[in-house]
C-alpha cells in the first residue's frame, strides 16, 4: 500500500482528497488501482491509446519515474507517489489555425506518427494543413517529395520544366524507366498520388524566375531548394527572405552534400554564407562532375526532415548550422553560421529589396539560340569531322574529358588528355599540326582550344556539341551519358 | 456549478498578468494563480521552460508546479489555475492549450498585441476534455493581507 498525492485539479475526481491510498507493486499497477477506485481520473491521466499523457508527471519519493524504470518503477509499502501536472499551452501556430480533421483512413495510415507525443493528432493535422513547395523534381526533389507525401503533408507544390532522361534514373527515384521522355511533373504526380492519394500535388511546369517567384511562394509555408545551379539558388534564397518563408536547402556534388535551413527570421540566409556566387565555370555541375546516386537520397531526406520539423514546431531546426556530409568518409561536419548584419538581402540595411537578374548576378547568360553557322576558323561539326577523317586528312583528335568518361565512349583514334593536364602535357602535341579538341558537350574543349592557341598552336578546332553530337550525327551505336 | 465558471481577480493581479505579458513580449509568459474560493489574490510568475520556442509555447516544469502548489498552501489558499499570454494572437485558447489542459483549473489568457496587453479572458476545460468553456472574469478589490502580498511579490521571476 502506497500513498498517492493528488494535484489540485484532479481532486474533484477523488472526493476532494489530496492523498489516496492504492496498492500495487509498480507505478503502473498503482495507477491502475487508483483509476479503478476513481474512474473519473482516467481520461485526464491517459490518452486515447492508454498511455500516460505527456504532461502527466509521476514521481516516486521525489524521483521522476522517467529517470527510474518509467511505469515499471517498483513501489514499496510506505512510498509516496506524486502525480504532478506540467502545465503547457500556447498561442495557435500558423498551421493550427483551423487544422483539418483526420479521416479514419488517415488515422490508420499515420498511426506510427500519431503514437509519438511529438507528432500526435495535433502534429499530423498540422502536416495535413502544411503547404510545401519543392523547387525541382530531380535528385533532391525526388526523396523530398516522396517522404513529404508519405508523411502526410497536405499540399505539395512542385516546380520543374524538364523531361525524364535515362541519365536521371540512377538517382531521381520519383521517375521510372517507363517515364523516360515524359514530363518530370506528370511522372512525379503519378508516383506521389500512388504513394498517398490524400496529398494535393500542385504542379508548375515552368522555370522559376524573378518575375514569378514571389507569387509562386506566397501560398506555401516552407520552400525546399532542390536546384542544381547558382542563379536559381540565389533567386530561391532572396525570394524566401523577401516573402519570409524558410528555405530547406540542400546541394550535392560527387560524394559530398550540404544542408541547412536558411531565411528564417532568427537565422542566416544563403547570402550570409556566400555573399557572391563563384565565378562561372569554377564549380562544375552534376552533369559535368557526376554525383553518387544515393547522395541526393541522404541530403533530400535531411531537407524533408527539417521541413517536417518546421511544420510541427518540434526539435532543433538546422538554422544557423551548416551540415556537410562526406559519403566516402561517411562523416558529417557541422559549421556554425551567423546572420550577417551587413547581408545585402537579410541584413539590417538590405540593398536587395526586390528580385534581380540572377543570370547576370552569377555571370552566366541563358543559353543563346544555336547559331546556324559554324565559325570555321575555330569550330568543326561532327559531320565535317567525319568527312575529313574519311578523306584521310591528317588530324590529331584530342579528347579533354576525364579517363572514366573516355571509357564510356570515344571517337576512334582520339588521344586522351584531360583538360587539367593539357598545360603540362602540351609537348605531346605538334603546334604545326591541325588539332581537333572535344569533350562531352563542347564547353571544356573550348577552354582547351583557347589555351592551345595562346601557346602558339596554328590551327585548333573545337568539335561543336562534343561527343554527344558525334554520337547523334555520326555514330549512334555508341552509348551516351 | 455556475460558480466554477466565475473568477474574481484583484486590480493588482490584473496588472501583474498584463505587466508580465508585456515584459516577455514577443515571447509567451506564464504563471500561477493563487487564492481562495474562486478569487485570485496573488500570482506567481513562472519561468517559461519550453524547448519549442517561447514565442508560441509555454511549459511549466513539474518542480515549479510543486513550488506553486506549496506556496498556495503556505498562505492558506489554493492553486486556482494558470495564466499565459498570446503574443499577437487573440485571447482565445488554441488546440494546443486544449490538448494540455487540466480540469477545474482556471486558465487566464491575455492577448499582447504589438507589445501592448489587451483582452483578458478566462477558460475552463469541460469535464469530458472536449473543449474549453469561457468563464466570466470579474474584478474585485485589492486584498491587502500579508499573505497575498507575499505571493504577489514573486511576480516577475520569470
XYZ file of N, CA and C in Angstrom, chain A residues 124-258:
405
model
N -0.079 15.784 -36.734
C -0.475 15.234 -38.022
C -1.450 16.184 -38.732
N -2.296 16.830 -37.934
C -3.207 17.811 -38.536
C -2.440 19.030 -39.042
N -1.373 19.377 -38.357
C -0.532 20.476 -38.858
C 0.106 20.071 -40.190
N 0.564 18.809 -40.268
C 1.164 18.347 -41.524
C 0.118 18.401 -42.634
N -1.109 17.980 -42.301
C -2.176 17.991 -43.307
C -2.463 19.422 -43.768
N -2.372 20.366 -42.843
C -2.607 21.764 -43.211
C -1.381 22.373 -43.889
N -0.235 21.670 -43.797
C 1.035 22.210 -44.279
C 1.105 22.291 -45.794
N 1.795 23.339 -46.280
C 1.964 23.521 -47.720
C 3.451 23.702 -47.994
N 4.004 22.815 -48.807
C 5.439 22.839 -49.078
C 5.662 22.944 -50.581
N 6.568 23.835 -50.967
C 6.905 23.980 -52.388
C 8.303 23.435 -52.636
N 8.389 22.501 -53.547
C 9.635 21.832 -53.877
C 10.148 22.405 -55.204
N 11.320 23.023 -55.187
C 11.863 23.566 -56.428
C 12.700 22.468 -57.082
N 12.147 21.856 -58.099
C 12.850 20.789 -58.811
C 12.309 19.420 -58.443
N 12.139 18.566 -59.449
C 11.682 17.187 -59.233
C 12.783 16.241 -59.683
N 14.022 16.575 -59.298
C 15.162 15.777 -59.718
C 15.733 14.971 -58.575
N 17.067 15.034 -58.429
C 17.750 14.206 -57.442
C 17.302 14.495 -56.024
N 17.325 15.766 -55.630
C 16.910 16.132 -54.273
C 15.393 16.149 -54.165
N 14.737 16.673 -55.193
C 13.283 16.788 -55.170
C 12.596 15.440 -55.029
N 13.210 14.369 -55.564
C 12.567 13.048 -55.508
C 12.362 12.568 -54.072
N 13.438 12.397 -53.280
C 13.208 11.926 -51.917
C 12.409 12.927 -51.088
N 12.636 14.214 -51.313
C 11.895 15.228 -50.548
C 10.399 15.046 -50.782
N 9.996 15.026 -52.061
C 8.567 14.949 -52.379
C 7.985 13.621 -51.911
N 8.725 12.529 -52.096
C 8.169 11.223 -51.720
C 7.987 11.106 -50.211
N 8.980 11.529 -49.438
C 8.831 11.412 -47.992
C 7.806 12.402 -47.436
N 7.739 13.594 -48.013
C 6.742 14.546 -47.517
C 5.333 14.066 -47.847
N 5.183 13.470 -49.045
C 3.869 12.922 -49.411
C 3.521 11.767 -48.475
N 4.477 10.888 -48.237
C 4.216 9.741 -47.365
C 3.873 10.208 -45.952
N 4.533 11.287 -45.499
C 4.324 11.777 -44.135
C 2.996 12.497 -43.975
N 2.341 12.794 -45.095
C 1.015 13.398 -44.996
C 0.982 14.913 -45.078
N 2.020 15.521 -45.688
C 1.959 16.966 -45.926
C 0.821 17.215 -46.912
N -0.122 18.056 -46.537
C -1.374 18.184 -47.282
C -1.245 18.694 -48.702
N -0.411 19.729 -48.871
C -0.265 20.316 -50.199
C 1.204 20.340 -50.571
N 1.511 19.753 -51.713
C 2.882 19.651 -52.177
C 2.958 20.289 -53.559
N 3.602 21.456 -53.625
C 3.809 22.091 -54.926
C 5.150 21.659 -55.489
N 5.224 21.474 -56.799
C 6.499 21.108 -57.437
C 6.684 21.974 -58.674
N 7.877 22.578 -58.776
C 8.214 23.374 -59.951
C 9.277 22.631 -60.744
N 9.056 22.408 -62.026
C 10.060 21.798 -62.898
C 9.603 21.989 -64.344
N 10.547 21.950 -65.264
C 10.149 22.073 -66.669
C 10.858 21.031 -67.515
N 11.488 20.052 -66.843
C 12.352 19.102 -67.536
C 11.572 17.855 -67.941
N 12.245 17.043 -68.764
C 11.690 15.783 -69.232
C 12.577 14.672 -68.676
N 11.978 13.549 -68.305
C 12.763 12.452 -67.721
C 13.707 11.861 -68.765
N 14.972 11.733 -68.353
C 16.013 11.207 -69.236
C 16.580 9.943 -68.581
N 17.110 9.043 -69.402
C 17.698 7.816 -68.843
C 18.758 8.127 -67.779
N 19.529 9.208 -68.018
C 20.622 9.522 -67.086
C 20.105 10.050 -65.744
N 18.776 10.292 -65.618
C 18.203 10.731 -64.343
C 17.943 9.561 -63.398
N 17.758 8.385 -63.981
C 17.169 7.277 -63.217
C 18.095 6.716 -62.143
N 19.381 6.997 -62.246
C 20.341 6.495 -61.255
C 20.118 7.122 -59.883
N 19.370 8.207 -59.803
C 19.159 8.867 -58.507
C 17.764 9.474 -58.346
N 17.076 9.768 -59.430
C 15.812 10.504 -59.312
C 14.660 9.517 -59.176
N 14.477 9.020 -57.952
C 13.604 7.861 -57.745
C 12.114 8.161 -57.877
N 11.769 9.427 -58.131
C 10.371 9.714 -58.454
C 10.007 9.085 -59.787
N 11.016 8.917 -60.661
C 10.752 8.507 -62.035
C 11.278 7.103 -62.292
N 10.560 6.371 -63.159
C 10.969 5.012 -63.505
C 11.262 4.899 -64.986
N 11.726 3.721 -65.393
C 12.100 3.506 -66.789
C 10.959 3.840 -67.768
N 9.705 3.443 -67.479
C 8.647 3.780 -68.438
C 8.379 5.283 -68.553
N 8.918 6.082 -67.598
C 8.661 7.524 -67.618
C 9.623 8.289 -68.519
N 10.659 7.616 -69.015
C 11.643 8.324 -69.842
C 10.919 8.983 -71.018
N 11.185 10.270 -71.188
C 10.532 11.017 -72.256
C 9.297 11.778 -71.782
N 8.729 11.394 -70.618
C 7.572 12.133 -70.085
C 8.050 13.384 -69.358
N 7.125 14.296 -69.107
C 7.500 15.453 -68.301
C 7.716 14.961 -66.867
N 8.706 15.560 -66.198
C 9.009 15.137 -64.823
C 7.817 15.374 -63.910
N 7.060 16.446 -64.186
C 5.923 16.750 -63.326
C 4.828 15.697 -63.442
N 4.544 15.255 -64.678
C 3.499 14.239 -64.871
C 3.910 12.949 -64.183
N 5.183 12.601 -64.347
C 5.699 11.388 -63.725
C 5.655 11.504 -62.200
N 6.081 12.673 -61.679
C 6.100 12.890 -60.231
C 4.690 12.808 -59.658
N 3.755 13.417 -60.349
C 2.380 13.460 -59.847
C 1.812 12.047 -59.731
N 2.033 11.240 -60.755
C 1.546 9.848 -60.721
C 2.144 9.094 -59.538
N 3.447 9.230 -59.383
C 4.148 8.500 -58.327
C 3.649 8.915 -56.944
N 3.502 10.237 -56.751
C 3.113 10.748 -55.433
C 1.662 10.415 -55.112
N 0.787 10.453 -56.127
C -0.620 10.128 -55.879
C -0.778 8.648 -55.569
N 0.077 7.822 -56.205
C 0.013 6.393 -55.893
C 0.479 6.152 -54.462
N 1.489 6.909 -54.060
C 2.034 6.764 -52.715
C 1.019 7.218 -51.673
N 0.389 8.368 -51.908
C -0.561 8.899 -50.929
C -1.611 9.774 -51.612
N -2.777 9.190 -51.896
C -3.816 9.946 -52.615
C -4.394 11.101 -51.804
N -4.084 11.171 -50.498
C -4.597 12.268 -49.680
C -3.880 13.585 -49.942
N -2.713 13.485 -50.617
C -1.904 14.688 -50.813
C -2.359 15.427 -52.068
N -2.494 16.729 -51.938
C -2.826 17.563 -53.093
C -1.521 17.980 -53.768
N -1.219 17.369 -54.933
C 0.023 17.681 -55.647
C -0.277 18.772 -56.670
N 0.388 19.918 -56.511
C 0.172 21.045 -57.419
C 1.429 21.212 -58.261
N 1.293 21.137 -59.587
C 2.482 21.182 -60.435
C 2.577 22.519 -61.169
N 3.795 22.995 -61.286
C 4.060 24.254 -62.002
C 5.091 23.959 -63.090
N 4.634 23.811 -64.329
C 5.547 23.484 -65.427
C 6.161 24.774 -65.952
N 7.215 25.200 -65.325
C 7.830 26.481 -65.698
C 9.202 26.561 -65.048
N 10.010 27.472 -65.581
C 11.269 27.776 -64.916
C 10.977 28.872 -63.914
N 11.470 28.703 -62.678
C 11.250 29.737 -61.684
C 12.085 30.955 -62.069
N 11.487 32.138 -61.940
C 12.180 33.347 -62.392
C 11.900 34.501 -61.432
N 12.626 35.590 -61.633
C 12.410 36.773 -60.791
C 10.998 37.312 -60.963
N 10.382 37.021 -62.096
C 9.035 37.537 -62.366
C 7.973 36.728 -61.604
N 8.184 35.406 -61.491
C 7.096 34.597 -60.924
C 7.344 34.099 -59.494
N 8.591 34.228 -58.988
C 8.947 33.554 -57.728
C 8.105 34.011 -56.535
N 7.957 35.324 -56.353
C 7.268 35.813 -55.154
C 5.813 35.333 -55.118
N 5.170 35.389 -56.268
C 3.760 34.961 -56.344
C 3.656 33.447 -56.118
N 4.641 32.740 -56.690
C 4.678 31.283 -56.568
C 4.834 30.845 -55.104
N 5.691 31.555 -54.357
C 5.986 31.175 -52.975
C 4.837 31.512 -52.026
N 4.048 32.511 -52.399
C 3.080 33.120 -51.486
C 2.240 32.113 -50.693
N 1.594 31.126 -51.362
C 0.700 30.254 -50.561
C 1.420 29.208 -49.713
N 2.739 29.121 -49.777
C 3.432 27.998 -49.123
C 4.040 28.367 -47.770
N 4.198 27.337 -46.926
C 4.776 27.536 -45.585
C 6.289 27.358 -45.601
N 6.764 26.382 -46.389
C 8.196 26.081 -46.440
C 8.578 25.883 -47.901
N 9.760 26.394 -48.282
C 10.270 26.199 -49.640
C 11.452 25.236 -49.544
N 11.475 24.220 -50.396
C 12.592 23.271 -50.393
C 13.402 23.485 -51.670
N 14.654 23.868 -51.491
C 15.513 24.169 -52.635
C 16.211 22.894 -53.099
N 15.785 22.385 -54.243
C 16.432 21.204 -54.814
C 17.048 21.545 -56.159
N 17.562 22.765 -56.290
C 18.069 23.206 -57.590
C 19.539 22.842 -57.755
N 20.009 22.920 -58.997
C 21.361 22.470 -59.277
C 22.213 23.585 -59.883
N 21.787 24.837 -59.737
C 22.595 25.900 -60.334
C 22.533 27.155 -59.479
N 23.558 27.980 -59.629
C 23.690 29.138 -58.749
C 22.634 30.228 -58.971
N 22.329 30.589 -60.227
C 21.312 31.641 -60.378
C 20.008 31.284 -59.662
N 19.536 30.032 -59.813
C 18.271 29.652 -59.171
C 18.423 29.611 -57.653
N 19.589 29.170 -57.187
C 19.816 29.089 -55.743
C 19.735 30.472 -55.092
N 20.376 31.474 -55.729
C 20.296 32.841 -55.187
C 18.879 33.390 -55.310
N 18.227 33.053 -56.407
C 16.850 33.507 -56.604
C 15.945 32.935 -55.506
N 16.062 31.631 -55.251
C 15.220 30.989 -54.226
C 15.514 31.608 -52.858
N 16.799 31.813 -52.562
C 17.166 32.404 -51.271
C 16.551 33.791 -51.100
N 16.749 34.640 -52.104
C 16.272 36.015 -51.977
C 14.752 36.056 -51.899
N 14.102 35.226 -52.707
C 12.637 35.211 -52.689
C 12.127 34.706 -51.334
N 12.845 33.742 -50.723
C 12.459 33.265 -49.392
C 12.599 34.381 -48.365
N 13.713 35.131 -48.422
C 13.901 36.226 -47.466
C 12.798 37.268 -47.653
N 12.522 37.618 -48.906
C 11.543 38.678 -49.175
C 10.117 38.262 -48.796
N 9.801 36.976 -48.909
C 8.449 36.534 -48.555
C 8.379 35.988 -47.130
N 9.550 35.902 -46.457
C 9.560 35.397 -45.078
C 9.279 33.905 -44.967
N 9.655 33.143 -45.994
C 9.439 31.684 -45.961
C 10.755 30.978 -45.679
N 10.765 30.024 -44.756
C 12.015 29.286 -44.525
C 12.403 28.449 -45.745
N 13.712 28.336 -45.956
C 14.264 27.638 -47.118
C 15.026 26.404 -46.622
N 14.450 25.218 -46.866
C 15.147 23.975 -46.516
C 16.101 23.662 -47.661
N 17.375 23.990 -47.431
C 18.359 23.975 -48.506
C 19.159 22.677 -48.526
N 19.474 22.221 -49.735
C 20.375 21.086 -49.876
C 21.116 21.202 -51.192
N 22.335 20.693 -51.240
C 23.017 20.614 -52.521
C 23.959 19.428 -52.513
N 24.256 18.934 -53.707
C 25.036 17.699 -53.827
C 26.041 17.826 -54.951
N 27.186 17.193 -54.776
C 28.172 17.130 -55.837
C 29.096 15.942 -55.583
N 29.169 15.070 -56.527
C 30.011 13.875 -56.428
C 29.710 13.063 -55.167
N 30.552 13.146 -54.139
C 30.332 12.370 -52.914
C 29.973 13.259 -51.736
N 29.793 14.565 -52.006
C 29.619 15.485 -50.893
C 28.289 16.203 -50.975
N 27.681 16.379 -49.823
C 26.408 17.089 -49.794
C 26.401 18.139 -48.697
N 25.475 19.096 -48.827
C 25.330 20.156 -47.835
C 23.860 20.336 -47.532
